[in-house]
Short mmCIF file of C-alpha atoms in Angstrom, two decimals:
data_model
loop_
_atom_site.label_atom_id
_atom_site.label_comp_id
_atom_site.label_asym_id
_atom_site.label_seq_id
_atom_site.Cartn_x
_atom_site.Cartn_y
_atom_site.Cartn_z
CA MET A 203 -19.97 4.95 -3.10
CA GLU A 204 -18.12 7.60 -5.05
CA GLU A 205 -16.13 6.38 -8.02
CA LEU A 206 -12.37 6.87 -7.97
CA LEU A 207 -11.22 4.95 -11.05
CA ARG A 208 -13.28 3.39 -13.82
CA ILE A 209 -11.42 0.71 -15.73
CA GLU A 210 -12.87 -0.50 -19.01
CA HIS A 211 -11.65 -3.50 -21.06
CA LEU A 212 -8.07 -2.98 -19.95
CA CYS A 213 -5.44 -4.95 -21.86
CA ARG A 214 -1.65 -4.90 -21.71
CA GLU A 215 0.53 -6.86 -24.09
CA PHE A 216 4.29 -7.20 -24.43
CA LYS A 217 6.27 -8.23 -27.49
CA THR A 218 8.59 -11.20 -26.96
CA ASP A 219 10.91 -13.18 -29.23
CA SER A 220 8.23 -15.84 -29.52
CA GLY A 221 5.36 -13.45 -30.21
CA THR A 222 2.95 -11.36 -28.15
CA GLN A 223 2.30 -12.05 -24.47
CA LYS A 224 -0.95 -10.77 -22.98
CA ILE A 225 -0.38 -9.75 -19.34
CA LEU A 226 -3.74 -8.04 -18.71
CA ASP A 227 -6.78 -9.44 -20.47
CA ASP A 228 -9.99 -7.39 -20.76
CA ILE A 229 -10.33 -6.16 -17.15
CA THR A 230 -13.36 -4.03 -16.34
CA LEU A 231 -14.20 -2.73 -12.84
CA ASN A 232 -14.72 0.38 -10.71
CA ILE A 233 -12.58 1.38 -7.74
CA TYR A 234 -14.18 3.63 -5.12
CA LYS A 235 -13.01 6.49 -2.94
CA GLY A 236 -12.07 5.56 0.60
CA ASP A 237 -11.68 1.87 -0.20
CA PHE A 238 -8.65 -0.21 0.73
CA THR A 239 -8.46 -2.36 -2.40
CA VAL A 240 -6.12 -5.36 -2.40
CA ILE A 241 -4.89 -7.13 -5.54
CA MET A 242 -3.92 -10.79 -5.18
CA GLY A 243 -3.01 -13.65 -7.50
CA SER A 244 -0.25 -16.15 -8.08
CA SER A 245 3.15 -15.17 -9.44
CA GLY A 246 2.83 -14.00 -13.04
CA SER A 247 -0.90 -13.26 -12.77
CA GLY A 248 -0.42 -9.60 -13.72
CA LYS A 249 -0.82 -7.97 -10.29
CA SER A 250 2.04 -5.47 -10.53
CA THR A 251 1.38 -4.74 -14.21
CA PHE A 252 -2.22 -3.96 -13.30
CA LEU A 253 -1.10 -1.61 -10.52
CA TYR A 254 1.42 0.19 -12.74
CA THR A 255 -1.07 0.52 -15.60
CA ILE A 256 -3.99 1.94 -13.59
CA SER A 257 -1.62 4.37 -11.83
CA GLY A 258 -0.30 5.81 -15.09
CA MET A 259 3.21 4.38 -14.67
CA ASP A 260 2.58 2.21 -17.74
CA LYS A 261 0.26 2.61 -20.71
CA PRO A 262 -2.35 0.03 -21.70
CA THR A 263 -2.32 -1.66 -25.06
CA ASP A 264 -6.09 -1.29 -25.20
CA GLY A 265 -8.93 -0.13 -22.99
CA HIS A 266 -9.54 2.91 -20.82
CA ILE A 267 -8.72 4.13 -17.30
CA TRP A 268 -10.94 6.99 -16.21
CA PHE A 269 -10.03 9.28 -13.34
CA GLY A 270 -12.98 11.64 -13.17
CA ASN A 271 -13.39 12.96 -16.70
CA THR A 272 -9.78 12.20 -17.65
CA ASP A 273 -8.98 9.12 -19.70
CA LEU A 274 -5.44 8.24 -18.59
CA SER A 275 -4.97 5.93 -21.55
CA THR A 276 -4.97 8.94 -23.92
CA LEU A 277 -2.39 11.06 -22.04
CA SER A 278 1.18 11.62 -23.15
CA SER A 279 4.08 10.49 -20.97
CA ASP A 280 4.60 14.05 -19.72
CA LYS A 281 0.94 14.47 -18.79
CA LEU A 282 0.92 11.07 -17.07
CA ALA A 283 3.91 12.19 -15.01
CA MET A 284 1.99 15.32 -14.02
CA PHE A 285 -1.05 13.20 -13.12
CA ARG A 286 1.02 10.91 -10.89
CA ARG A 287 2.74 13.84 -9.21
CA LYS A 288 -0.55 15.58 -8.43
CA HIS A 289 -2.90 12.70 -7.63
CA CYS A 290 -0.88 9.61 -6.65
CA GLY A 291 1.47 8.40 -3.95
CA PHE A 292 3.62 5.27 -4.28
CA VAL A 293 5.13 2.82 -1.81
CA PHE A 294 7.20 -0.06 -3.18
CA GLN A 295 8.72 -3.25 -1.79
CA GLN A 296 12.19 -1.84 -2.31
CA ILE A 297 12.62 1.33 -0.30
CA CYS A 298 13.27 3.99 -2.93
CA LEU A 299 14.64 6.86 -0.87
CA VAL A 300 17.47 8.97 -2.30
CA ASN A 301 20.58 7.93 -0.39
CA SER A 302 22.35 11.26 -0.86
CA MET A 303 19.50 13.14 0.84
CA THR A 304 18.49 13.15 4.50
CA VAL A 305 15.19 11.74 5.71
CA PHE A 306 13.64 15.22 5.87
CA GLU A 307 15.06 16.23 2.48
CA ASN A 308 13.57 13.11 0.88
CA VAL A 309 10.12 14.04 2.14
CA MET A 310 10.45 17.73 1.25
CA ALA A 311 11.76 17.01 -2.24
CA ALA A 312 8.53 15.22 -3.16
CA GLY A 313 6.48 18.21 -2.04
CA LEU A 314 8.68 20.83 -3.66
CA LEU A 315 8.69 18.87 -6.92
CA ASN A 316 4.95 19.44 -6.92
CA LYS A 317 5.55 23.18 -6.34
CA GLY A 318 4.04 23.16 -2.87
CA ASN A 319 4.40 26.06 -0.44
CA LYS A 320 7.66 25.45 1.42
CA LYS A 321 6.47 26.72 4.81
CA GLU A 322 3.32 24.59 4.67
CA LEU A 323 5.29 21.58 3.46
CA VAL A 324 7.73 21.83 6.36
CA LYS A 325 4.83 21.88 8.80
CA LYS A 326 3.10 18.94 7.12
CA ALA A 327 6.32 16.91 6.82
CA LYS A 328 6.98 17.29 10.53
CA GLU A 329 3.42 16.32 11.41
CA LEU A 330 3.47 13.25 9.16
CA LEU A 331 6.88 12.07 10.39
CA GLU A 332 5.70 12.42 13.97
CA SER A 333 2.46 10.58 13.16
CA VAL A 334 4.38 7.53 11.87
CA GLU A 335 6.76 7.68 14.86
CA VAL A 336 9.90 8.65 12.99
CA GLU A 337 11.76 10.45 15.76
CA GLU A 338 13.02 13.99 15.17
CA HIS A 339 16.64 13.02 15.89
CA THR A 340 16.56 10.79 12.75
CA TRP A 341 15.31 13.45 10.36
CA ARG A 342 18.83 14.63 9.53
CA LYS A 343 20.13 11.12 9.02
CA PHE A 344 20.57 9.47 5.64
CA PRO A 345 18.48 6.43 4.62
CA SER A 346 21.48 4.10 5.08
CA GLN A 347 21.70 5.20 8.71
CA ILE A 348 18.18 4.09 9.73
CA SER A 349 16.43 0.71 9.89
CA GLY A 350 14.44 -0.73 6.99
CA GLY A 351 11.18 -0.43 8.89
CA ARG A 352 11.80 3.22 9.72
CA ALA A 353 12.88 3.91 6.13
CA GLN A 354 9.64 2.41 4.83
CA ARG A 355 7.67 4.68 7.18
CA VAL A 356 9.59 7.62 5.71
CA GLY A 357 8.64 6.32 2.27
CA ILE A 358 4.97 6.37 3.31
CA VAL A 359 5.31 9.97 4.49
CA ARG A 360 6.93 10.93 1.20
CA ALA A 361 4.05 9.24 -0.65
CA LEU A 362 1.48 11.20 1.38
CA ILE A 363 3.14 14.62 1.50
CA ASN A 364 1.12 15.88 -1.49
CA SER A 365 -2.22 14.56 -0.13
CA PRO A 366 -2.76 12.12 -3.01
CA GLU A 367 -6.22 10.88 -3.91
CA ILE A 368 -4.76 7.38 -4.28
CA LEU A 369 -1.94 5.64 -2.45
CA PHE A 370 -0.55 2.78 -4.55
CA ALA A 371 1.50 0.10 -2.78
CA ASP A 372 3.34 -2.84 -4.36
CA GLU A 373 4.27 -5.47 -1.74
CA PRO A 374 5.07 -2.71 0.81
CA THR A 375 5.98 -5.19 3.57
CA GLY A 376 7.83 -7.66 1.35
CA SER A 377 11.35 -6.66 2.44
CA LEU A 378 10.54 -6.09 6.13
CA ASN A 379 10.61 -8.34 9.17
CA SER A 380 7.27 -9.30 10.74
CA LYS A 381 7.22 -6.49 13.34
CA SER A 382 8.19 -3.74 10.90
CA GLY A 383 5.73 -5.13 8.36
CA ASN A 384 2.92 -5.09 10.88
CA ASP A 385 3.80 -1.51 11.85
CA VAL A 386 3.49 -0.48 8.19
CA LEU A 387 0.12 -2.26 7.88
CA ASN A 388 -1.11 -0.49 11.00
CA LEU A 389 -0.21 2.83 9.38
CA PHE A 390 -2.07 1.88 6.20
CA THR A 391 -5.13 0.97 8.29
CA GLU A 392 -4.91 4.24 10.21
CA PHE A 393 -4.64 6.38 7.09
CA ASN A 394 -7.43 4.45 5.34
CA ARG A 395 -9.74 5.00 8.32
CA ALA A 396 -9.00 8.70 7.94
CA GLY A 397 -10.25 8.52 4.35
CA GLN A 398 -7.15 7.67 2.33
CA SER A 399 -7.89 5.50 -0.72
CA ILE A 400 -5.35 2.66 -1.01
CA ILE A 401 -4.69 0.12 -3.76
CA MET A 402 -2.17 -2.54 -2.68
CA VAL A 403 -0.63 -5.58 -4.33
CA THR A 404 0.30 -8.39 -1.96
CA HIS A 405 0.73 -12.17 -1.85
CA ASP A 406 0.45 -12.22 1.95
CA VAL A 407 -2.90 -13.10 3.55
CA LYS A 408 -2.10 -11.22 6.77
CA SER A 409 -1.49 -8.09 4.71
CA ALA A 410 -4.53 -8.63 2.49
CA ILE A 411 -7.01 -8.81 5.38
CA ARG A 412 -6.37 -5.10 6.04
CA GLY A 413 -8.33 -4.31 2.89
CA ASN A 414 -12.09 -4.20 2.56
CA ARG A 415 -12.05 -5.49 -1.02
CA VAL A 416 -9.78 -8.19 -2.46
CA LEU A 417 -9.48 -8.61 -6.24
CA TYR A 418 -8.09 -11.89 -7.57
CA LEU A 419 -6.23 -12.04 -10.89
CA ARG A 420 -5.37 -15.17 -12.82
CA ASP A 421 -3.49 -15.13 -16.13
CA GLY A 422 -4.22 -11.43 -16.53
CA LYS A 423 -7.98 -11.77 -15.99
CA LEU A 424 -10.03 -10.49 -13.06
CA LEU A 425 -11.40 -13.80 -11.81
CA ASP A 426 -13.49 -12.65 -8.85
CA GLU A 427 -13.46 -10.48 -5.73
CA CYS A 428 -14.05 -10.85 -2.00
CA ASP A 429 -15.78 -8.27 0.22
CA LEU A 430 -14.20 -8.32 3.69
CA GLY A 431 -15.87 -5.18 5.03
CA ASN A 432 -13.97 -2.59 7.00
CA TYR A 433 -11.03 -3.86 9.04
CA ASP A 434 -12.05 -4.36 12.66
CA GLY A 435 -9.04 -6.20 14.06
CA ASN A 436 -10.83 -9.58 14.08
CA ASN A 437 -7.99 -11.20 12.18
CA GLU A 438 -9.01 -14.84 12.60
CA GLU A 439 -12.47 -14.35 11.12
CA ARG A 440 -11.13 -12.30 8.22
CA ILE A 441 -8.31 -14.76 7.54
CA ASN A 442 -10.79 -17.65 7.45
CA LYS A 443 -13.08 -15.79 5.05
CA LEU A 444 -10.20 -14.77 2.78
CA ASN A 445 -8.63 -18.24 2.84
CA GLY A 446 -11.98 -19.72 1.84
CA PHE A 447 -12.19 -17.31 -1.08
CA LEU A 448 -8.59 -17.97 -2.13
CA GLY A 449 -9.23 -21.71 -2.00
CA GLU A 450 -12.14 -21.26 -4.40
CA MET A 451 -9.83 -19.33 -6.69
CA GLY A 452 -7.29 -22.17 -6.69
CA TRP A 453 -4.70 -20.23 -4.67
#
């Protein structure tokens, strides 16, 4: 397996009125290319902080995050922004499209911000929108004029327009109904099978079984992990295996 991220003794602390609160506590692990890595844990376990820190959206208090030969923990805010723009895609629970821009403009803006070739970006944007079944007649609509499920699919296209090495997702189905959520998970599975590396935070077992590797955090520590293997659609078997693991973790 080829290494994607190497995380060494990662810590993240926040100052509070009552003192210092440790959110991430000495986490060390490797994340590999092509994996669909899922991060689980109870509320307040540090899942989202972990995601934001390893993606360069936040800086660790201590420790190292290696992407190839680059130690993200040593980069300035400007260089971290450049790293995210070039290497990362993001999908959040809240659909973060720009309301004053059309669907197609939202997708194109992400590519042009990265100084991509406009002609090639137009071609890729159309292909991606078609691949996630966002119909052409909606491309000139504004985000407020389309459904939440369709808007989240647009968000996925925007996240993928620059061909990121890593797609980060924080509760991507959390604000969607069951059908729209399942559609989004199907897209994640499809892109992962095509080689896209994904790191996703979720509290939902039916979402987590799409991953091949589930990390469990408790009180900021990496407690253990579960190997589910590649997703094969056998949901019942995977749910039983994951539920057994989560039970051992005290879920």
